[in-house]
mmCIF file of C-alpha atoms in Angstrom:
data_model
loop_
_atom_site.group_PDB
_atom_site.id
_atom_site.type_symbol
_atom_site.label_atom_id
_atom_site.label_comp_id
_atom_site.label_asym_id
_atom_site.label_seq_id
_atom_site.Cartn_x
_atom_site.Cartn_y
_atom_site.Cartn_z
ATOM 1 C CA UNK F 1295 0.000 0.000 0.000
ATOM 2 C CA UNK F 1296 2.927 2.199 0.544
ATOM 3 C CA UNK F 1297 4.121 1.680 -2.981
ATOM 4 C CA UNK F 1298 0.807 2.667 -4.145
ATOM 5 C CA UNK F 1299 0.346 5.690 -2.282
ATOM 6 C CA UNK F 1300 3.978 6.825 -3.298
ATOM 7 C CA UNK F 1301 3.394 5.958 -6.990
ATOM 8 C CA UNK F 1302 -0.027 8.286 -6.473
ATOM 9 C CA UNK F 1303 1.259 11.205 -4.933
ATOM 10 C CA UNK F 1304 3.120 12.823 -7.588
ATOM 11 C CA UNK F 1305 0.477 12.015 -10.415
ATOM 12 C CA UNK F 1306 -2.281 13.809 -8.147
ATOM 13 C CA UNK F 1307 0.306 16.304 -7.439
ATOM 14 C CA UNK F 1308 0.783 16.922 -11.080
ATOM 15 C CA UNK F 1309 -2.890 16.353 -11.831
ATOM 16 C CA UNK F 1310 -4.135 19.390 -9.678
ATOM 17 C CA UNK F 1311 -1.775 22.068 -10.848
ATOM 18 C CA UNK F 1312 -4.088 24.171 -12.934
ATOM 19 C CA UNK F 1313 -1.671 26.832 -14.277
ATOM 20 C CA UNK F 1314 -2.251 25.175 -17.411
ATOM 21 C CA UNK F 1315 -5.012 23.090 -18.519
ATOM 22 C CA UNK F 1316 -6.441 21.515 -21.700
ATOM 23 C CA UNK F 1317 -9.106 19.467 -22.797
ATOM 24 C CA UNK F 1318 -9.728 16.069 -21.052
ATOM 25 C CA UNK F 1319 -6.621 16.820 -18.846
ATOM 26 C CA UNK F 1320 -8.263 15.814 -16.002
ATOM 27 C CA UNK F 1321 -9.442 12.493 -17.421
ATOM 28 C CA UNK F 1322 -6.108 11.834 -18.268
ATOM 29 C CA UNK F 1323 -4.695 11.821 -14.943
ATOM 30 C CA UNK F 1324 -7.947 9.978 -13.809
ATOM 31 C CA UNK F 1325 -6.856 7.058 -16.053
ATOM 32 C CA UNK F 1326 -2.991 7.348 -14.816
ATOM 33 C CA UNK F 1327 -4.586 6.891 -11.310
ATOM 34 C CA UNK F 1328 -6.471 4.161 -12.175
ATOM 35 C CA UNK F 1329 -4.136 2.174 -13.953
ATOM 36 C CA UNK F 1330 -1.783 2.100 -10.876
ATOM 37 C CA UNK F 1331 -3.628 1.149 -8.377
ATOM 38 C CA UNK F 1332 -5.329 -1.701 -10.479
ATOM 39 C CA UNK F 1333 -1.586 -2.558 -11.660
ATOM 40 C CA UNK F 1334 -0.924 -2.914 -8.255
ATOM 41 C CA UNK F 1335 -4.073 -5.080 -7.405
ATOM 42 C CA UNK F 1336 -3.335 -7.056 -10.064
ATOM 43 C CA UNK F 1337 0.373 -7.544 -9.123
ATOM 44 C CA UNK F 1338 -0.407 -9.279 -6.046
ATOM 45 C CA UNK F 1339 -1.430 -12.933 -7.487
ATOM 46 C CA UNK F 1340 2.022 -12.537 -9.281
ATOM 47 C CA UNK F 1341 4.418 -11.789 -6.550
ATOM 48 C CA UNK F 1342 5.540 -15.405 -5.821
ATOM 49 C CA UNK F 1343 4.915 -16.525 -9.222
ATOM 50 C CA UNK F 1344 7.799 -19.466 -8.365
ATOM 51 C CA UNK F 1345 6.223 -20.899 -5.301
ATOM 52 C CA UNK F 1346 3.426 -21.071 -7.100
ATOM 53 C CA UNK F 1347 4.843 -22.909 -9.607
ATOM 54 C CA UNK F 1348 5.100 -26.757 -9.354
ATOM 55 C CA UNK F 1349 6.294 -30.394 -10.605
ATOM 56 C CA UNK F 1350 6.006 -33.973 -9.845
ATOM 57 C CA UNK F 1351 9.353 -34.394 -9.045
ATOM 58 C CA UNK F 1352 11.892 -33.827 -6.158
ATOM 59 C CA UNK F 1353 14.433 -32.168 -8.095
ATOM 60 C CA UNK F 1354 14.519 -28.410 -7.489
ATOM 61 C CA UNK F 1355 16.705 -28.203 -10.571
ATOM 62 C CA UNK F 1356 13.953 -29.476 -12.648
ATOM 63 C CA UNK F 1357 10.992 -27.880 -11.297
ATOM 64 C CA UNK F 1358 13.219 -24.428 -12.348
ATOM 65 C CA UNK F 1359 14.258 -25.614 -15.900
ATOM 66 C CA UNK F 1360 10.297 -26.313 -16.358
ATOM 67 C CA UNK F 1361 9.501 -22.710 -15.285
ATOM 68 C CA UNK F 1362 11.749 -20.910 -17.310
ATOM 69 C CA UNK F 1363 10.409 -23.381 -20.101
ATOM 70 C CA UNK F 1364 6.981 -22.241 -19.107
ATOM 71 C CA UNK F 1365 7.499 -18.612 -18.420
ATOM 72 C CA UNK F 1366 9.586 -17.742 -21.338
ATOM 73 C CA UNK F 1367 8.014 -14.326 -21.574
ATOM 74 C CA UNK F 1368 7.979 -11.377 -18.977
ATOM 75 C CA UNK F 1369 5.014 -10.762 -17.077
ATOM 76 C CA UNK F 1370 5.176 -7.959 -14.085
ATOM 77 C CA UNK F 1371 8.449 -6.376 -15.888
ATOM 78 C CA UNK F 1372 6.468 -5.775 -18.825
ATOM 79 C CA UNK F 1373 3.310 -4.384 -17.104
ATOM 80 C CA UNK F 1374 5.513 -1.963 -14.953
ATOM 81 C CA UNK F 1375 7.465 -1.010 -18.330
ATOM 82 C CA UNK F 1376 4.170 -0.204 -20.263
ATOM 83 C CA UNK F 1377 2.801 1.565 -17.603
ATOM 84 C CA UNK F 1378 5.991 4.047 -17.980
ATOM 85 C CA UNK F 1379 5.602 4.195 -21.601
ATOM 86 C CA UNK F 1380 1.652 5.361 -21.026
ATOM 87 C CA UNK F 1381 2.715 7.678 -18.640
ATOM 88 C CA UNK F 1382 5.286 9.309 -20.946
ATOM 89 C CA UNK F 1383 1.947 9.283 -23.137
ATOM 90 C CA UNK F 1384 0.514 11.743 -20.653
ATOM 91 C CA UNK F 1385 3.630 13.744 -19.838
ATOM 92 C CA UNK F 1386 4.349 14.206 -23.479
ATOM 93 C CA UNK F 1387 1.222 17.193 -23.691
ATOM 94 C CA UNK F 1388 2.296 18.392 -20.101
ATOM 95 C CA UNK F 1389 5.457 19.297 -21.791
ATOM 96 C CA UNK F 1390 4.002 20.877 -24.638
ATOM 97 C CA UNK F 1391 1.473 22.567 -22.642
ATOM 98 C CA UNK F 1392 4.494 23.722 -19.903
ATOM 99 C CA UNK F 1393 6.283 24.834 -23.444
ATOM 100 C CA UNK F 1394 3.023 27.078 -24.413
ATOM 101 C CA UNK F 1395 3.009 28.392 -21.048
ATOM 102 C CA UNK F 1396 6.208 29.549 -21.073
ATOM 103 C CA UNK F 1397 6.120 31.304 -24.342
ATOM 104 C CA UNK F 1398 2.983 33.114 -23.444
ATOM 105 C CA UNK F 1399 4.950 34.521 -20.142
ATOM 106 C CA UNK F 1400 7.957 36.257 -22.385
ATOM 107 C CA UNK F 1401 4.967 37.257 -24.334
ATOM 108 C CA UNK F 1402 3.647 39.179 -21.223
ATOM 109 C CA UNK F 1403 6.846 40.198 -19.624
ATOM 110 C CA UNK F 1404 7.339 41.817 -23.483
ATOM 111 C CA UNK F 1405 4.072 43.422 -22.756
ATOM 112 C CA UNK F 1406 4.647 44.734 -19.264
ATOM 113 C CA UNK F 1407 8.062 46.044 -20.545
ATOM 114 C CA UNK F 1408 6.102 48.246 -23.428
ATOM 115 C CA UNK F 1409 3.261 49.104 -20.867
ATOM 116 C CA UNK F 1410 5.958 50.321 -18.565
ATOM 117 C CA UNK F 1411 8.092 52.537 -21.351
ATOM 118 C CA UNK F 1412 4.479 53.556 -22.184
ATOM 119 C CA UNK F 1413 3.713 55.123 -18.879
ATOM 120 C CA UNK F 1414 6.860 56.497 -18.144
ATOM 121 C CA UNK F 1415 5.806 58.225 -21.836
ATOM 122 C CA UNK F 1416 2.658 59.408 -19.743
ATOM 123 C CA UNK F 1417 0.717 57.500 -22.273
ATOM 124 C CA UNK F 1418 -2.308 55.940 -20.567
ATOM 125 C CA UNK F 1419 -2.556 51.791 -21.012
ATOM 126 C CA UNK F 1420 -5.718 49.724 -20.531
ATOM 127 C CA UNK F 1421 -5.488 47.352 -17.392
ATOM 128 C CA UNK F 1422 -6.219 44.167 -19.599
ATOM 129 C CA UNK F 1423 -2.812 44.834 -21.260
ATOM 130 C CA UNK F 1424 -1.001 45.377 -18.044
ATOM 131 C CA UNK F 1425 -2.230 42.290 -15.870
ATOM 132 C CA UNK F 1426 -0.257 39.287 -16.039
ATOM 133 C CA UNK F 1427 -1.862 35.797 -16.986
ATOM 134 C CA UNK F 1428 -3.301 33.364 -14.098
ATOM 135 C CA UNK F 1429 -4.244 30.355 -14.951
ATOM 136 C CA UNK F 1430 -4.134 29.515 -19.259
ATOM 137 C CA UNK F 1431 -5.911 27.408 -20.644
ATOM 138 C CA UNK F 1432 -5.339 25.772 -23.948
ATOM 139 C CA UNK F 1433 -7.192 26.712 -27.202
ATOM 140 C CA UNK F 1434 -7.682 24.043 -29.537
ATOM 141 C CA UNK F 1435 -9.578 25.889 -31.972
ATOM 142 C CA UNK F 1436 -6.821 28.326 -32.518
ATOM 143 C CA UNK F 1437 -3.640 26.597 -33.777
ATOM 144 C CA UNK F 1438 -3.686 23.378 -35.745
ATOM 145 C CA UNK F 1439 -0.304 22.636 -34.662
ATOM 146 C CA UNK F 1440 -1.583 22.351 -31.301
ATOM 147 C CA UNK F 1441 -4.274 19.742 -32.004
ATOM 148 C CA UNK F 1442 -1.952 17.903 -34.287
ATOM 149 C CA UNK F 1443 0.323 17.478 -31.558
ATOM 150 C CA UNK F 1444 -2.632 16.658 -28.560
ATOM 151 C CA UNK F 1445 -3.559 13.875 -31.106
ATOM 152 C CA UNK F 1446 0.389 12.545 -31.551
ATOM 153 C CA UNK F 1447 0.162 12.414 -27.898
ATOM 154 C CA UNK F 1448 -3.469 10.528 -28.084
ATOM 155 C CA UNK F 1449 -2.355 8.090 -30.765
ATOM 156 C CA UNK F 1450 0.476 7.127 -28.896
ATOM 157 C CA UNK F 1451 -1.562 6.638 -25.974
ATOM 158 C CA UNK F 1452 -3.577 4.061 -28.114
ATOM 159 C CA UNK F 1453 -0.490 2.220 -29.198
ATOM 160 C CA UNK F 1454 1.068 2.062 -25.646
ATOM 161 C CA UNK F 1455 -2.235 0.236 -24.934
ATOM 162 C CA UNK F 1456 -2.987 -2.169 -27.815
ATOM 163 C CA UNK F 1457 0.423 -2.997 -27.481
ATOM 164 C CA UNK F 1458 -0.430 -3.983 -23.683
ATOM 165 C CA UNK F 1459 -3.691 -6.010 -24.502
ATOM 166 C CA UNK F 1460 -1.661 -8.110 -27.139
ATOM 167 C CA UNK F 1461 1.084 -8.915 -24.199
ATOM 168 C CA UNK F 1462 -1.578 -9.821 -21.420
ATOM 169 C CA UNK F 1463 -3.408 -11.726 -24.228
ATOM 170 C CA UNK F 1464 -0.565 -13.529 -26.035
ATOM 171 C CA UNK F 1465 2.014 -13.532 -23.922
ATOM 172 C CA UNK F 1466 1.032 -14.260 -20.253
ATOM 173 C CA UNK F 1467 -2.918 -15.372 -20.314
ATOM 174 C CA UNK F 1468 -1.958 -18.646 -22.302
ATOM 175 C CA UNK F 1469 0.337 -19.415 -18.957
ATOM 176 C CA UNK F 1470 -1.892 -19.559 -17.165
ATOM 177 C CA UNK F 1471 -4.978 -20.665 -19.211
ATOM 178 C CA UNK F 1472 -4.532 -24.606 -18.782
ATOM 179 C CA UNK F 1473 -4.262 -27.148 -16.113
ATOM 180 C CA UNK F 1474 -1.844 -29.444 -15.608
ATOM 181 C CA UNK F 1475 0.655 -29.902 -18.523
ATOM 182 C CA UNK F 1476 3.751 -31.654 -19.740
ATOM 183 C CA UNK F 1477 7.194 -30.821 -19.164
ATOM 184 C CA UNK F 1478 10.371 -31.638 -20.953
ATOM 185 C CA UNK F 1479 13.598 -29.386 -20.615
ATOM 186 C CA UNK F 1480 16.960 -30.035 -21.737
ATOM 187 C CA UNK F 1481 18.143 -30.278 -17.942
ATOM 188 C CA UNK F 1482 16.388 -33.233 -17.231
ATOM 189 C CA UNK F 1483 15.120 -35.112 -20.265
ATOM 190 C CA UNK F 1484 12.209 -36.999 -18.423
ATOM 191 C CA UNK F 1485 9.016 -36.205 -18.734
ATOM 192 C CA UNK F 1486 7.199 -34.132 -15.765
ATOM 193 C CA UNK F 1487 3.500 -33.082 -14.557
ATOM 194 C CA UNK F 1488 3.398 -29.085 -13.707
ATOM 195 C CA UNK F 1489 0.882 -26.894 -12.616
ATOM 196 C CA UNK F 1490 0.732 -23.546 -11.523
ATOM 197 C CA UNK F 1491 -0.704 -22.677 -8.694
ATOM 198 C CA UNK F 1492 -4.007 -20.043 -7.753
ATOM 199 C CA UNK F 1493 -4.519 -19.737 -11.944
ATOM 200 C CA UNK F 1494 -8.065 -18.233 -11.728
ATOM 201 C CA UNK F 1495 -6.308 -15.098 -9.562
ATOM 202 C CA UNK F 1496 -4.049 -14.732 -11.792
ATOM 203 C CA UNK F 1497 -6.468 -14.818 -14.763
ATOM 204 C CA UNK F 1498 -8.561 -12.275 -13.015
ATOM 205 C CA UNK F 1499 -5.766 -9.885 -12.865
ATOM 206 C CA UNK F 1500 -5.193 -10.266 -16.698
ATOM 207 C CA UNK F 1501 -8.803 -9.315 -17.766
ATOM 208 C CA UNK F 1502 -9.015 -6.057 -15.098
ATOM 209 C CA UNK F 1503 -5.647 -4.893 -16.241
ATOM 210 C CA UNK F 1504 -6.940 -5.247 -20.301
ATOM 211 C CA UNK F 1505 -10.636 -3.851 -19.243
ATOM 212 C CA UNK F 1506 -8.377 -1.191 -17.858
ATOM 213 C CA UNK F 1507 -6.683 -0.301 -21.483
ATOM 214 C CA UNK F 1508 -9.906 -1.639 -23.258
ATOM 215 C CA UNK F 1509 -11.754 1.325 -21.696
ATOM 216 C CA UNK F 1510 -8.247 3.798 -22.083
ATOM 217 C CA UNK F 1511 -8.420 2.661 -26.206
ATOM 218 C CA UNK F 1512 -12.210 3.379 -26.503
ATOM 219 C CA UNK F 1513 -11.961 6.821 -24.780
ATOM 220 C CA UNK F 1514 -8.854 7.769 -26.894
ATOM 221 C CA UNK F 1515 -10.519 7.099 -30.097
ATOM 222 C CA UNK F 1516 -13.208 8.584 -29.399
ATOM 223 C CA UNK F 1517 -11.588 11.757 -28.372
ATOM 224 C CA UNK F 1518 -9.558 11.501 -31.614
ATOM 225 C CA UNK F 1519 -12.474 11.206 -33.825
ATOM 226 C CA UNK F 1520 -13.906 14.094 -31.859
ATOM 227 C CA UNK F 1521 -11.027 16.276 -32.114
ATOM 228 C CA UNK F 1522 -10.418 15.732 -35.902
ATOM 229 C CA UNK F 1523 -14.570 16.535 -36.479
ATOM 230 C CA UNK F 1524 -14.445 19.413 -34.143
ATOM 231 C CA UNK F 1525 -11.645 21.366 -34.407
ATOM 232 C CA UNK F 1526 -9.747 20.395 -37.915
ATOM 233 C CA UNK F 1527 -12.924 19.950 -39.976
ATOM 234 C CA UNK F 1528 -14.864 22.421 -37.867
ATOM 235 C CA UNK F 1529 -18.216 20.439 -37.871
#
């Protein structure tokens, strides 16, 4: 729980700083959230994936030739490692939008430095040209650049997470998808019974963790569709 709460505090922190702000920011985050802690839920069946592992023989050496036999593909690495890549995802607009931020600030600073010369001119200046900006919020329908890049951001987003269903579908639901089965390494060429342990947890875990990026795919298009209708096409 610890983990969890440390993993959350900096994605909340980031999530509630409203200098800038854009479209669906907030939902996001929410997803970011999300996806930890069920990550982490879903972790826990996995944590002592070799004691759960077992064969009908003595022969410790064995029973670990079978598993790396079995196991030949990464499971929790590869869930931690996409969950990085969607957060880059996510970060990748937060830099962009902390890169429009900045911009518009020399912008002002520019502005106060006229306004400044101006009344030290004894010219009057309006106070909307004098006050600095608060909180900014992005425009989408003013810059096409912008929404080009919010959807580069989306579309990666959507990659990130197909790319996760495929692994939880083809890679590590087939291990644990059967009963009992067969096992012949090169270590010790006889043949063994193996099971793995507390499968239907593990299962589980799989299908929350690809409703998860099921429901993060379904959003994203959506919003993509939306953005290209709304604000390229202008319908």
């Amino acid at each position: 729980m610890a983990a969890i709460v440390t993993g959350l505090i900096p994605i909340l922190r980031t999530a509630v700083d409203t200098t800038t702000t854009y479209k669906c920011r907030s939902l996001w985050f929410g997803f970011l959230c999300m996806r930890l802690v069920v990550l982490f839920v879903a972790e826990m069946p996995w944590f002592k994936l070799d004691a759960d592992f077992s064969c009908n023989t003595t022969q410790d050496l064995c029973t670990r030739g079978c598993f790396n036999q079995h196991f030949d593909k990464p499971v929790m690495v590869a869930w931690n490692f996409f969950f990085i890549l969607l957060i880059m995802s996510v970060l990748l607009m937060e830099l962009f939008a902390s890169h429009l931020r900045s911009a518009a600030q020399k912008r002002s600073s520019r502005q106060r430095k006229t306004t400044g010369e101006l009344e030290a001119q004894g010219k009057s200046v309006s106070v909307a040209e004098s006050e600095p900006p608060g909180k900014m919020v992005i425009d989408l329908h003013k810059d096409r650049g912008t929404v080009g890049f919010y959807l580069l951001s989306t579309v990666l987003r959507i990659m990130v997470e197909v790319w996760f269903v495929y692994v939880l579908l083809f890679w590590n639901l087939p291990k644990v998808d059967e009963g009992p089965f067969k096992c012949k390494s090169a270590i010790c060429p006889e043949i063994h019974i193996c099971l793995v342990r507390a499968a239907p947890e593990k299962r589980m875990s799989i299908y929350a963790l690809a409703s998860i990026s099921g429901l993060v795919i379904l959003t994203s298009v959506l919003f993509c569709f939306y953005s290209i209708f709304h604000y390229l096409c202008k319908c």
